[in-house]
mmCIF file of C-alpha atoms in Angstrom:
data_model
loop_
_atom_site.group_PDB
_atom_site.id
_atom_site.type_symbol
_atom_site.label_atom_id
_atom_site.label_comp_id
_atom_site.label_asym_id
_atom_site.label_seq_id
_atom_site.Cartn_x
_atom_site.Cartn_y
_atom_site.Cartn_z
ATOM 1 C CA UNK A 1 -73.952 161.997 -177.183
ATOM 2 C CA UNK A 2 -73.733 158.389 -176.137
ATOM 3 C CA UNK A 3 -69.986 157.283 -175.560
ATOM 4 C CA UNK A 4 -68.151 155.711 -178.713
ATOM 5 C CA UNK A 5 -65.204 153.661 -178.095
ATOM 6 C CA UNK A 6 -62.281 154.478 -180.169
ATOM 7 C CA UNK A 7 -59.828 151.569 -180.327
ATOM 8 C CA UNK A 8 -56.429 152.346 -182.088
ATOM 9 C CA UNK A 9 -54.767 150.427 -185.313
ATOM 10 C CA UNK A 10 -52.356 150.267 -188.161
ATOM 11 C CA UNK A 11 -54.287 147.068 -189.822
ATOM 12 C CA UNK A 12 -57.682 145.358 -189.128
ATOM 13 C CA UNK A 13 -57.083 142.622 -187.576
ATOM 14 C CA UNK A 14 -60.993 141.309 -188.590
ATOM 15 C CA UNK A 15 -63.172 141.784 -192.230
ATOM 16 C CA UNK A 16 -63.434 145.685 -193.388
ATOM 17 C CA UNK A 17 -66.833 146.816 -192.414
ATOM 18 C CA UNK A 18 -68.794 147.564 -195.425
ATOM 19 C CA UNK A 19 -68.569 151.016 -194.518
ATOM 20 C CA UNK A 20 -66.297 153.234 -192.665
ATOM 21 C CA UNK A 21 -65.698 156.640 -190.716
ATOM 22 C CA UNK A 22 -63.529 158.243 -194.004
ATOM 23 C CA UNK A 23 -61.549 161.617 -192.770
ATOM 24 C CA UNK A 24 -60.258 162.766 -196.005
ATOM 25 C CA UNK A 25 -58.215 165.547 -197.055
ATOM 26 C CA UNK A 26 -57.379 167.351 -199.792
ATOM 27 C CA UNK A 27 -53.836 169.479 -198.673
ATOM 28 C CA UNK A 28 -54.885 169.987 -195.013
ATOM 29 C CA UNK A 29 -58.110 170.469 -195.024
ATOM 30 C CA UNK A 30 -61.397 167.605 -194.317
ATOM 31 C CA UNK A 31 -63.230 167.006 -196.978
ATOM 32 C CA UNK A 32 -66.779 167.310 -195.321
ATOM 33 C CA UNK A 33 -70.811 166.888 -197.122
ATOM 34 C CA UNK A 34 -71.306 169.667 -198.823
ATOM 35 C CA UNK A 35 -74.569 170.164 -197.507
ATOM 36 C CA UNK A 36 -75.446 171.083 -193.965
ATOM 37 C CA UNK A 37 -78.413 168.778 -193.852
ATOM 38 C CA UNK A 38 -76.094 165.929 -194.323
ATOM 39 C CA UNK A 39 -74.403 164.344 -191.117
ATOM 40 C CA UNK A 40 -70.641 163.620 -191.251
ATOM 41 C CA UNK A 41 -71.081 159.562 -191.109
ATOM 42 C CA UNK A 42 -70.204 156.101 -191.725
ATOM 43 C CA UNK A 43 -69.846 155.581 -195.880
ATOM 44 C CA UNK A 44 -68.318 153.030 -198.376
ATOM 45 C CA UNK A 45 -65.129 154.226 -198.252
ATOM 46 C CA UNK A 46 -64.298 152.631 -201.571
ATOM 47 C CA UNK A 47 -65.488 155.837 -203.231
ATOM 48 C CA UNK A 48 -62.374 157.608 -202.507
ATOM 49 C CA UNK A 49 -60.134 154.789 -203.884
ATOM 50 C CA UNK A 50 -60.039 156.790 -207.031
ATOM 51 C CA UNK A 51 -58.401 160.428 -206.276
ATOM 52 C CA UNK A 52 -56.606 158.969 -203.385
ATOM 53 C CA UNK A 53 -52.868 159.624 -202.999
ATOM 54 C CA UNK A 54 -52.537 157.798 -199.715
ATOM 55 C CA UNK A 55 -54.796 155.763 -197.482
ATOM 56 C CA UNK A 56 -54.366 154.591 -193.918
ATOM 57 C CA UNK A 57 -56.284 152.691 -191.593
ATOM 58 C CA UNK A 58 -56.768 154.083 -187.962
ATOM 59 C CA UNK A 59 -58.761 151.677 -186.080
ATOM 60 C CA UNK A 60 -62.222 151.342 -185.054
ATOM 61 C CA UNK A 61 -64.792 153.812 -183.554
ATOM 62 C CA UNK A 62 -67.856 152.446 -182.180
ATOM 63 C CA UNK A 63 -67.108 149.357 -183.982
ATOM 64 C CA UNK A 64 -66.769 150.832 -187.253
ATOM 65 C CA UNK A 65 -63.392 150.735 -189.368
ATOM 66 C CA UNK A 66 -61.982 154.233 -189.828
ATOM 67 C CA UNK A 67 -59.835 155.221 -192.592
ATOM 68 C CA UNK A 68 -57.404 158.661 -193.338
ATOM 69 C CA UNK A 69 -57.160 159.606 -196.840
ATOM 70 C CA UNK A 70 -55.095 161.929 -198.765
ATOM 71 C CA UNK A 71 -57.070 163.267 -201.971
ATOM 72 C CA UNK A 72 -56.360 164.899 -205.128
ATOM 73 C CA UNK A 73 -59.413 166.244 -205.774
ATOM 74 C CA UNK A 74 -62.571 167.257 -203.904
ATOM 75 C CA UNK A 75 -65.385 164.377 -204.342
ATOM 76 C CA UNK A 76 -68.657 165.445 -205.544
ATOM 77 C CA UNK A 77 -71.382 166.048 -203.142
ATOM 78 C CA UNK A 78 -68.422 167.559 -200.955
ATOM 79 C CA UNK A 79 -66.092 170.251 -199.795
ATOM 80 C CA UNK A 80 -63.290 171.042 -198.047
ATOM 81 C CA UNK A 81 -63.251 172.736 -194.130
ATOM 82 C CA UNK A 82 -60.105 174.025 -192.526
ATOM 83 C CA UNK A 83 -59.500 171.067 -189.642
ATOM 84 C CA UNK A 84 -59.542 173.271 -186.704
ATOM 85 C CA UNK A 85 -63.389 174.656 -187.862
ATOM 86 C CA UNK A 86 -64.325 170.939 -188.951
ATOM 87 C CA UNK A 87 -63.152 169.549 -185.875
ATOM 88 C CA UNK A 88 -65.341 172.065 -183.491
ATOM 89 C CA UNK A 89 -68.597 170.932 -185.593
ATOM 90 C CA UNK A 90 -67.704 167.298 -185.089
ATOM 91 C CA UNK A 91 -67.640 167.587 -181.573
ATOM 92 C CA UNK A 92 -66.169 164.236 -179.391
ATOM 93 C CA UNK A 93 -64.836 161.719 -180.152
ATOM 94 C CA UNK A 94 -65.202 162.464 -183.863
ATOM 95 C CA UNK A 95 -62.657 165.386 -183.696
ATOM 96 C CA UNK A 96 -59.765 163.333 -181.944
ATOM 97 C CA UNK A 97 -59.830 160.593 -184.820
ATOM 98 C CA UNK A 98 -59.714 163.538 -187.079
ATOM 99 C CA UNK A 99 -56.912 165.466 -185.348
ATOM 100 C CA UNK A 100 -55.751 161.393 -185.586
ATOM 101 C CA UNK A 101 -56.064 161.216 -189.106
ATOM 102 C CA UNK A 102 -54.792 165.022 -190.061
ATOM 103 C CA UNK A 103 -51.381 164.003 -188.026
ATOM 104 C CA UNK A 104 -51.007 160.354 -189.747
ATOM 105 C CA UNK A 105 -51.478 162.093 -193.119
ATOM 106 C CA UNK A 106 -49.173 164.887 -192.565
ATOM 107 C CA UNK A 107 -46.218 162.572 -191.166
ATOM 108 C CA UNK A 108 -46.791 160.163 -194.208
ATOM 109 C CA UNK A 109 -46.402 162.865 -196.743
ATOM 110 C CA UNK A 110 -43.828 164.481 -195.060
ATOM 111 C CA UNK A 111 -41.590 161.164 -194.675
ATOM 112 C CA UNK A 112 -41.735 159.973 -198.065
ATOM 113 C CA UNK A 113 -37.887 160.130 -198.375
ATOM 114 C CA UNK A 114 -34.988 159.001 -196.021
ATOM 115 C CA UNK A 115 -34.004 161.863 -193.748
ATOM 116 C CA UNK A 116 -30.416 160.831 -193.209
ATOM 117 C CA UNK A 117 -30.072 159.178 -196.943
ATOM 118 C CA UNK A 118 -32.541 160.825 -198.985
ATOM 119 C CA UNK A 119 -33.559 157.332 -200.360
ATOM 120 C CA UNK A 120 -37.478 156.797 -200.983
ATOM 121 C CA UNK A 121 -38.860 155.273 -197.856
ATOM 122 C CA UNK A 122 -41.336 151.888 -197.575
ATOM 123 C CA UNK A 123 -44.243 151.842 -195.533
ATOM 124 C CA UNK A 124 -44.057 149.119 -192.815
ATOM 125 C CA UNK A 125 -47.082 146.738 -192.264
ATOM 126 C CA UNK A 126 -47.041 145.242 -189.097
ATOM 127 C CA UNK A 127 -46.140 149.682 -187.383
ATOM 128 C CA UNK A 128 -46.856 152.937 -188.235
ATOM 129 C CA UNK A 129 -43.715 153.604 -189.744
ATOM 130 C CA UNK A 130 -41.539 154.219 -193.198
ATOM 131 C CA UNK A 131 -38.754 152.325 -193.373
ATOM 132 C CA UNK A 132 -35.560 153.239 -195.873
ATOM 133 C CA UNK A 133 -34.002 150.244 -198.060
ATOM 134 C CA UNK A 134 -30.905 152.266 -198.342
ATOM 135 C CA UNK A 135 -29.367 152.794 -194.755
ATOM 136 C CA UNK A 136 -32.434 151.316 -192.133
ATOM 137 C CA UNK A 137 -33.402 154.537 -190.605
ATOM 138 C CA UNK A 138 -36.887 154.333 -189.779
ATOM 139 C CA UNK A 139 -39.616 157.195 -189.195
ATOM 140 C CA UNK A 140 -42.296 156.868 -186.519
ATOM 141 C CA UNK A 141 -45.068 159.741 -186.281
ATOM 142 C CA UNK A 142 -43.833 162.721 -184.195
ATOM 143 C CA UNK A 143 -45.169 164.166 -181.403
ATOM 144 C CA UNK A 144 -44.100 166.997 -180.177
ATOM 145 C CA UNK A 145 -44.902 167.809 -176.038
ATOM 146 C CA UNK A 146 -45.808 171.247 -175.317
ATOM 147 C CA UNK A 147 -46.957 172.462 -171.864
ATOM 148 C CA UNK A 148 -49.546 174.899 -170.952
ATOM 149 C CA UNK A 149 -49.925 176.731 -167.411
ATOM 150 C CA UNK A 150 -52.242 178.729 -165.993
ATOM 151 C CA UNK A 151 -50.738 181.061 -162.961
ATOM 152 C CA UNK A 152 -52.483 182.140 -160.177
ATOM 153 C CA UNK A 153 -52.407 184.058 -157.006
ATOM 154 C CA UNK A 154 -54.187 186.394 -154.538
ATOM 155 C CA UNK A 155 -55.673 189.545 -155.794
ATOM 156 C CA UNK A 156 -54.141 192.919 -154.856
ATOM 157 C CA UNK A 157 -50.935 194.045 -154.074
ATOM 158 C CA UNK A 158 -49.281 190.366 -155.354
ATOM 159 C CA UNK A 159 -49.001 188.984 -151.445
ATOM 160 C CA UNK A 160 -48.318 185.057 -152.028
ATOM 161 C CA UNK A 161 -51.455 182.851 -151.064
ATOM 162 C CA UNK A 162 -48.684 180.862 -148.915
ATOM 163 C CA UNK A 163 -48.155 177.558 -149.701
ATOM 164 C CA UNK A 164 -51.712 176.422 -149.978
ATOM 165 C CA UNK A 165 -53.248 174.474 -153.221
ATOM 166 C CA UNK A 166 -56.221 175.676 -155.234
ATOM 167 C CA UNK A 167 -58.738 173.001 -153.721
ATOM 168 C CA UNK A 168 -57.587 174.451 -150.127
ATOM 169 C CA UNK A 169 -58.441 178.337 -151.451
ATOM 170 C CA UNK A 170 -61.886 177.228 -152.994
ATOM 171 C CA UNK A 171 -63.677 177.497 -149.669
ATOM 172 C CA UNK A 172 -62.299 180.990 -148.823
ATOM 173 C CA UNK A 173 -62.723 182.098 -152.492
ATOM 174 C CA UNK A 174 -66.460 181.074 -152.496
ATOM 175 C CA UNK A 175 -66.794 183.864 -149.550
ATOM 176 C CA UNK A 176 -64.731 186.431 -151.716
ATOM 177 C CA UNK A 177 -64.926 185.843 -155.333
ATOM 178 C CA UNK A 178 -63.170 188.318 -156.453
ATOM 179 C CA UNK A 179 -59.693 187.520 -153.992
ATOM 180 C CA UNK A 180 -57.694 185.912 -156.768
ATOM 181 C CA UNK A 181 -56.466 186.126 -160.040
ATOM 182 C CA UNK A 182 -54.977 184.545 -163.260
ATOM 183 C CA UNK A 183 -52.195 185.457 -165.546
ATOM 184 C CA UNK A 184 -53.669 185.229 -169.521
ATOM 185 C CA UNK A 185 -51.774 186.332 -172.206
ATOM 186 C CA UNK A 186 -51.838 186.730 -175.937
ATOM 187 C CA UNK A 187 -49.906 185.786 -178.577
ATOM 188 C CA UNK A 188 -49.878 188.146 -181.933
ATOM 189 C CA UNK A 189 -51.052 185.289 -183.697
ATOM 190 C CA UNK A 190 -54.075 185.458 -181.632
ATOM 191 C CA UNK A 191 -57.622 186.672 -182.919
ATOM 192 C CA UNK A 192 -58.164 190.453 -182.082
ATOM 193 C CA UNK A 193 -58.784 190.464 -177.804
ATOM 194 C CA UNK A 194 -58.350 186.799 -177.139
ATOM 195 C CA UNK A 195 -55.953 185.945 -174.077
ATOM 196 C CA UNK A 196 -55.368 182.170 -173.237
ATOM 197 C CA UNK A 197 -53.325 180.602 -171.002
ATOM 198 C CA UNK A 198 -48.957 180.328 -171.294
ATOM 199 C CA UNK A 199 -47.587 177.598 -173.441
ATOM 200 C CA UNK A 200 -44.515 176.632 -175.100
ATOM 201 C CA UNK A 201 -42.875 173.774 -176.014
ATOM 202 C CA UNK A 202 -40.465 171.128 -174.040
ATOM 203 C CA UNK A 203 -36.671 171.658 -175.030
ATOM 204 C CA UNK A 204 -34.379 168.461 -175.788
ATOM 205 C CA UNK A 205 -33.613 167.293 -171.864
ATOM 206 C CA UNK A 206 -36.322 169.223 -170.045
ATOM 207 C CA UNK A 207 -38.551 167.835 -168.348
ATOM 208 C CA UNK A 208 -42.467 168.859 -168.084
ATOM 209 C CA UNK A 209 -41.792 170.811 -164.925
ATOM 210 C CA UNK A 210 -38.584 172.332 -166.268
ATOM 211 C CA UNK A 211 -40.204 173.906 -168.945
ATOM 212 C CA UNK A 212 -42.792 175.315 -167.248
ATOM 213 C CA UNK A 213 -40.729 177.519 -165.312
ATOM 214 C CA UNK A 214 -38.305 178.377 -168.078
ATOM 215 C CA UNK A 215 -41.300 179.356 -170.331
ATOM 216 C CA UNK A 216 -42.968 181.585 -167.606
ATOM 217 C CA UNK A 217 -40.251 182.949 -166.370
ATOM 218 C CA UNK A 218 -39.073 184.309 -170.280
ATOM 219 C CA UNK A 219 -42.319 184.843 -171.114
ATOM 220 C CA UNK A 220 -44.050 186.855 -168.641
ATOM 221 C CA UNK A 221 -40.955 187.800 -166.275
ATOM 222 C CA UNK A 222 -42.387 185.687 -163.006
ATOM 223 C CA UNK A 223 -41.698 182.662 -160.985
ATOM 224 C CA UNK A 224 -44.053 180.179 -160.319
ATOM 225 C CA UNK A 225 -44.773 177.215 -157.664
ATOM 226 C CA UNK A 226 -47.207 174.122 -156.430
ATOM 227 C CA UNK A 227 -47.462 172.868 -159.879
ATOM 228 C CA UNK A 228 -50.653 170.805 -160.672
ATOM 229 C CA UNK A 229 -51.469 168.612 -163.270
ATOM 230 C CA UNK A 230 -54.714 169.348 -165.122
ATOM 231 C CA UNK A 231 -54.977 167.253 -168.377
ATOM 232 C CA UNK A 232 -53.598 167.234 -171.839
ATOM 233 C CA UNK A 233 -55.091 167.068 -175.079
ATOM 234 C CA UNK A 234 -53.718 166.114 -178.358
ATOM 235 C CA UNK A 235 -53.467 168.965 -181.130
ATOM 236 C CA UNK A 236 -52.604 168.558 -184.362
ATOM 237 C CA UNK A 237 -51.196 171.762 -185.465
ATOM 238 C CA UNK A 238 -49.355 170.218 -186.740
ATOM 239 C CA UNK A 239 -48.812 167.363 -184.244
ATOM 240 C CA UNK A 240 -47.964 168.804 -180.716
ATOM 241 C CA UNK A 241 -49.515 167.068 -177.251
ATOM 242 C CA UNK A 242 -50.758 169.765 -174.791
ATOM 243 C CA UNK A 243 -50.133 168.875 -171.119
ATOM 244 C CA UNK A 244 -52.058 171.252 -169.060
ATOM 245 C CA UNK A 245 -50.767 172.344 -165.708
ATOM 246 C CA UNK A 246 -52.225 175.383 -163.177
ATOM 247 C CA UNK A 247 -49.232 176.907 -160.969
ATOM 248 C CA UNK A 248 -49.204 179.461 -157.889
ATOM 249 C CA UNK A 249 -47.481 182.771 -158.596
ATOM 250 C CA UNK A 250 -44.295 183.167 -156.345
ATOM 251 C CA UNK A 251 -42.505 187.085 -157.227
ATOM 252 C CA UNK A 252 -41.658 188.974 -160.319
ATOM 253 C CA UNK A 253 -43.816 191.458 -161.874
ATOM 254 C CA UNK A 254 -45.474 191.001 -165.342
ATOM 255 C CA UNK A 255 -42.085 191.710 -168.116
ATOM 256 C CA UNK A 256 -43.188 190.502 -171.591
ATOM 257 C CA UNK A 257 -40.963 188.398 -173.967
ATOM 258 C CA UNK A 258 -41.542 190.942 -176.806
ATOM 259 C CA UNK A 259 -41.236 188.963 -179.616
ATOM 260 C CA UNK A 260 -43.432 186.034 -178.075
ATOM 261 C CA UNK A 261 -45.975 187.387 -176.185
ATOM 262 C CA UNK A 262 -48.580 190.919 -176.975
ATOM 263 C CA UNK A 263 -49.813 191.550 -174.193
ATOM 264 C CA UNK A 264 -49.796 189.820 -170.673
ATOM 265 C CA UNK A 265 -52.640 190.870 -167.635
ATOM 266 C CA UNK A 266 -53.625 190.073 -163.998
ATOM 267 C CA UNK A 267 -57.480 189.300 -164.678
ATOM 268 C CA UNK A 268 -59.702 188.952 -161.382
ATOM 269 C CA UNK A 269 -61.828 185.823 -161.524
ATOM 270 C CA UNK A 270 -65.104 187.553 -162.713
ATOM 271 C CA UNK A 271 -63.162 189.823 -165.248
ATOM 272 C CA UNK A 272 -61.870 187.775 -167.824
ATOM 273 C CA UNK A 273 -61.089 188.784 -171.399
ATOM 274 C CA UNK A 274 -62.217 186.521 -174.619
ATOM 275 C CA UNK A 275 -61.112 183.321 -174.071
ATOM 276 C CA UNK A 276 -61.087 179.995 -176.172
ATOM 277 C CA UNK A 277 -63.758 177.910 -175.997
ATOM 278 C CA UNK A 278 -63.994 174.428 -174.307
ATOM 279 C CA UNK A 279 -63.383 172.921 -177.633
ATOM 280 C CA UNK A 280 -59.615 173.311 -176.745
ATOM 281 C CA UNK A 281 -57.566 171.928 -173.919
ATOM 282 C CA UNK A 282 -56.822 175.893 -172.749
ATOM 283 C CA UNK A 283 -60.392 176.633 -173.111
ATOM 284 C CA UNK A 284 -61.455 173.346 -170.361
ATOM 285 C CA UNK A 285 -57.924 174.849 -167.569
ATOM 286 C CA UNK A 286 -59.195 177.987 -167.373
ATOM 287 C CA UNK A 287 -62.474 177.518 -166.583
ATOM 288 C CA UNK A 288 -62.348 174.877 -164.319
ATOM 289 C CA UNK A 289 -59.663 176.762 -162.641
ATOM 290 C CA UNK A 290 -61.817 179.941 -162.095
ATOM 291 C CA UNK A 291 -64.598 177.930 -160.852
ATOM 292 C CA UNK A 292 -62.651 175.734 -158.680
ATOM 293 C CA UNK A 293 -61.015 179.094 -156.707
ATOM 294 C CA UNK A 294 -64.612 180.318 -156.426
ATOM 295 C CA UNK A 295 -65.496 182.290 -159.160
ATOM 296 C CA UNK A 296 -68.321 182.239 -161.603
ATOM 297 C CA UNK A 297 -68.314 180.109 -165.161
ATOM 298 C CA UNK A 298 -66.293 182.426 -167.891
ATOM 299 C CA UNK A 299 -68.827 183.276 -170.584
ATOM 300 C CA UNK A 300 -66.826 185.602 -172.584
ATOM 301 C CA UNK A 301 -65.790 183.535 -175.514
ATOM 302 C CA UNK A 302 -63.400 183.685 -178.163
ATOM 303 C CA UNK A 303 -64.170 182.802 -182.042
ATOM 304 C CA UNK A 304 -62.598 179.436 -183.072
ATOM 305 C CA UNK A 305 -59.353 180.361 -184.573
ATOM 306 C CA UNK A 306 -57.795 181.212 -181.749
ATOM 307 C CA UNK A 307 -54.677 178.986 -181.626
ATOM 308 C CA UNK A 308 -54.459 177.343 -177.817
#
């Protein structure tokens, strides 16, 4: 697919095209063509004026407006797709102004009265942001920063790799593929067999880095070292931002945090379990991680409603 700009916005700031990228919703799911022949595109976005119970414009992708709605009622001609499935059929960048539009929708409905006051809230025009007349307290979108981390280490009896980085193992891992190992674990939440990588959210006055040792450490009973930034990925469910790390196993052997985590495994490079597909951020980490210690492209894939 040939690259399509996405430039963000609360207002145009030129004419409305004539038609636009609509993501509409009816509760939380996207209202999508009802017919798989039909492509998810560009349309006069005037015909959900009608049903709509809020409308907000996101910006332009590819140089075409695109609007969020909120919808009481299912247009004909369509239906409605849970997000997470309707995003993986998009594919990019049609997903992330989804995820976009899912988040601005949720945070509008959600903010339609004065948290501190209880006063009905305005919409600003010139921000993303609802504004109470009462006491001034203003709501912005929330975001809320979760990291993910994806341990490694030498294979066998847990000896330390010593204080080398994965890009200095990947030449001795391509002559012996199977001489390391991740951490995956699974959530109860997770579909039936499907391990991902450890995540949990940042605590008020933690940093990144903080967290990630907390979380492992009460999650899977280990401590961790030569943290390494990987990516992050914006998820709204509902509206957290996933900031992938990888990390070298230092001691401790596996100790689950019962009520958190199912089950928690050593998995040797060319033994994985079902894991998510490259559709999530978790998905992209632990691939590229297995191939970049040496071992072969994970095929084993999970079903889409896994949940990192």
């Amino acid at each position: 697919m040939r690259r399509m700009p996405f430039t963000y916005a609360v207002r145009p700031d030129a004419d409305p095209t004539p038609e636009a990228w609509c993501f509409a919703f009816v509760d939380d799911q996207l209202v999508v063509p009802d017919s798989e022949a039909t492509p998810f595109a560009p349309q006069t976005w005037q015909r959900f004026e009608a049903s709509q119970t809020a409308q907000h414009y996101l910006g332009r992708l590819d140089g075409i407006d695109c609007r969020a709605f909120a919808l009481s009622d299912v247009p004909a001609g369509c239906k409605r797709m849970p997000l997470r499935a309707a995003m993986m059929a998009l594919g990019e960048p049609l997903m992330n102004v989804a995820g976009c539009a899912a988040q601005v929708i949720e945070w509008d409905r959600s903010h339609r009265y004065c948290g501190v006051c209880g006063t009905a809230t305005e919409p600003r025009t010139h921000e993303r942001a609802r504004r109470c007349p009462a006491c001034g307290h203003t709501s912005y979108p929330r975001l809320s920063p979760a990291m993910m981390v994806l341990v490694w280490r030498a294979a066998g009896s847990g000896a330390a790799a010593g204080s080398r980085t994965i890009s200095d193992e990947a030449g001795a891992a391509l002559e012996k593929p199977n001489g390391y190992e991740v951490l995956l674990a699974r959530s109860p939440h997770y579909a039936p067999g499907v391990y991902s990588a450890l995540a949990g959210f940042v605590e008020p006055g933690e940093s990144l880095e903080r967290c990630i040792h907390r979380e492992v450490l009460e999650e899977v009973g280990v401590q961790v070292t030569d943290l390494r930034y990987y990516g992050s990925q914006n998820w709204p469910f509902p509206h957290s931002l996933m900031v992938a790390y990888t990390a070298r196993w230092v001691s401790g052997a596996i100790v689950r945090q019962e009520d958190e985590i199912e089950d928690a495994n050593w998995y040797p490079l060319d033994a994985l379990p079902k894991i998510p597909p490259r559709f999530s951020i978790s998905g992209h980490l632990i691939r590229d991680t297995v191939v970049a210690l040496g071992g072969p492209e994970p095929q084993h894939l999970a079903s889409p409603v896994v949940a990192r």
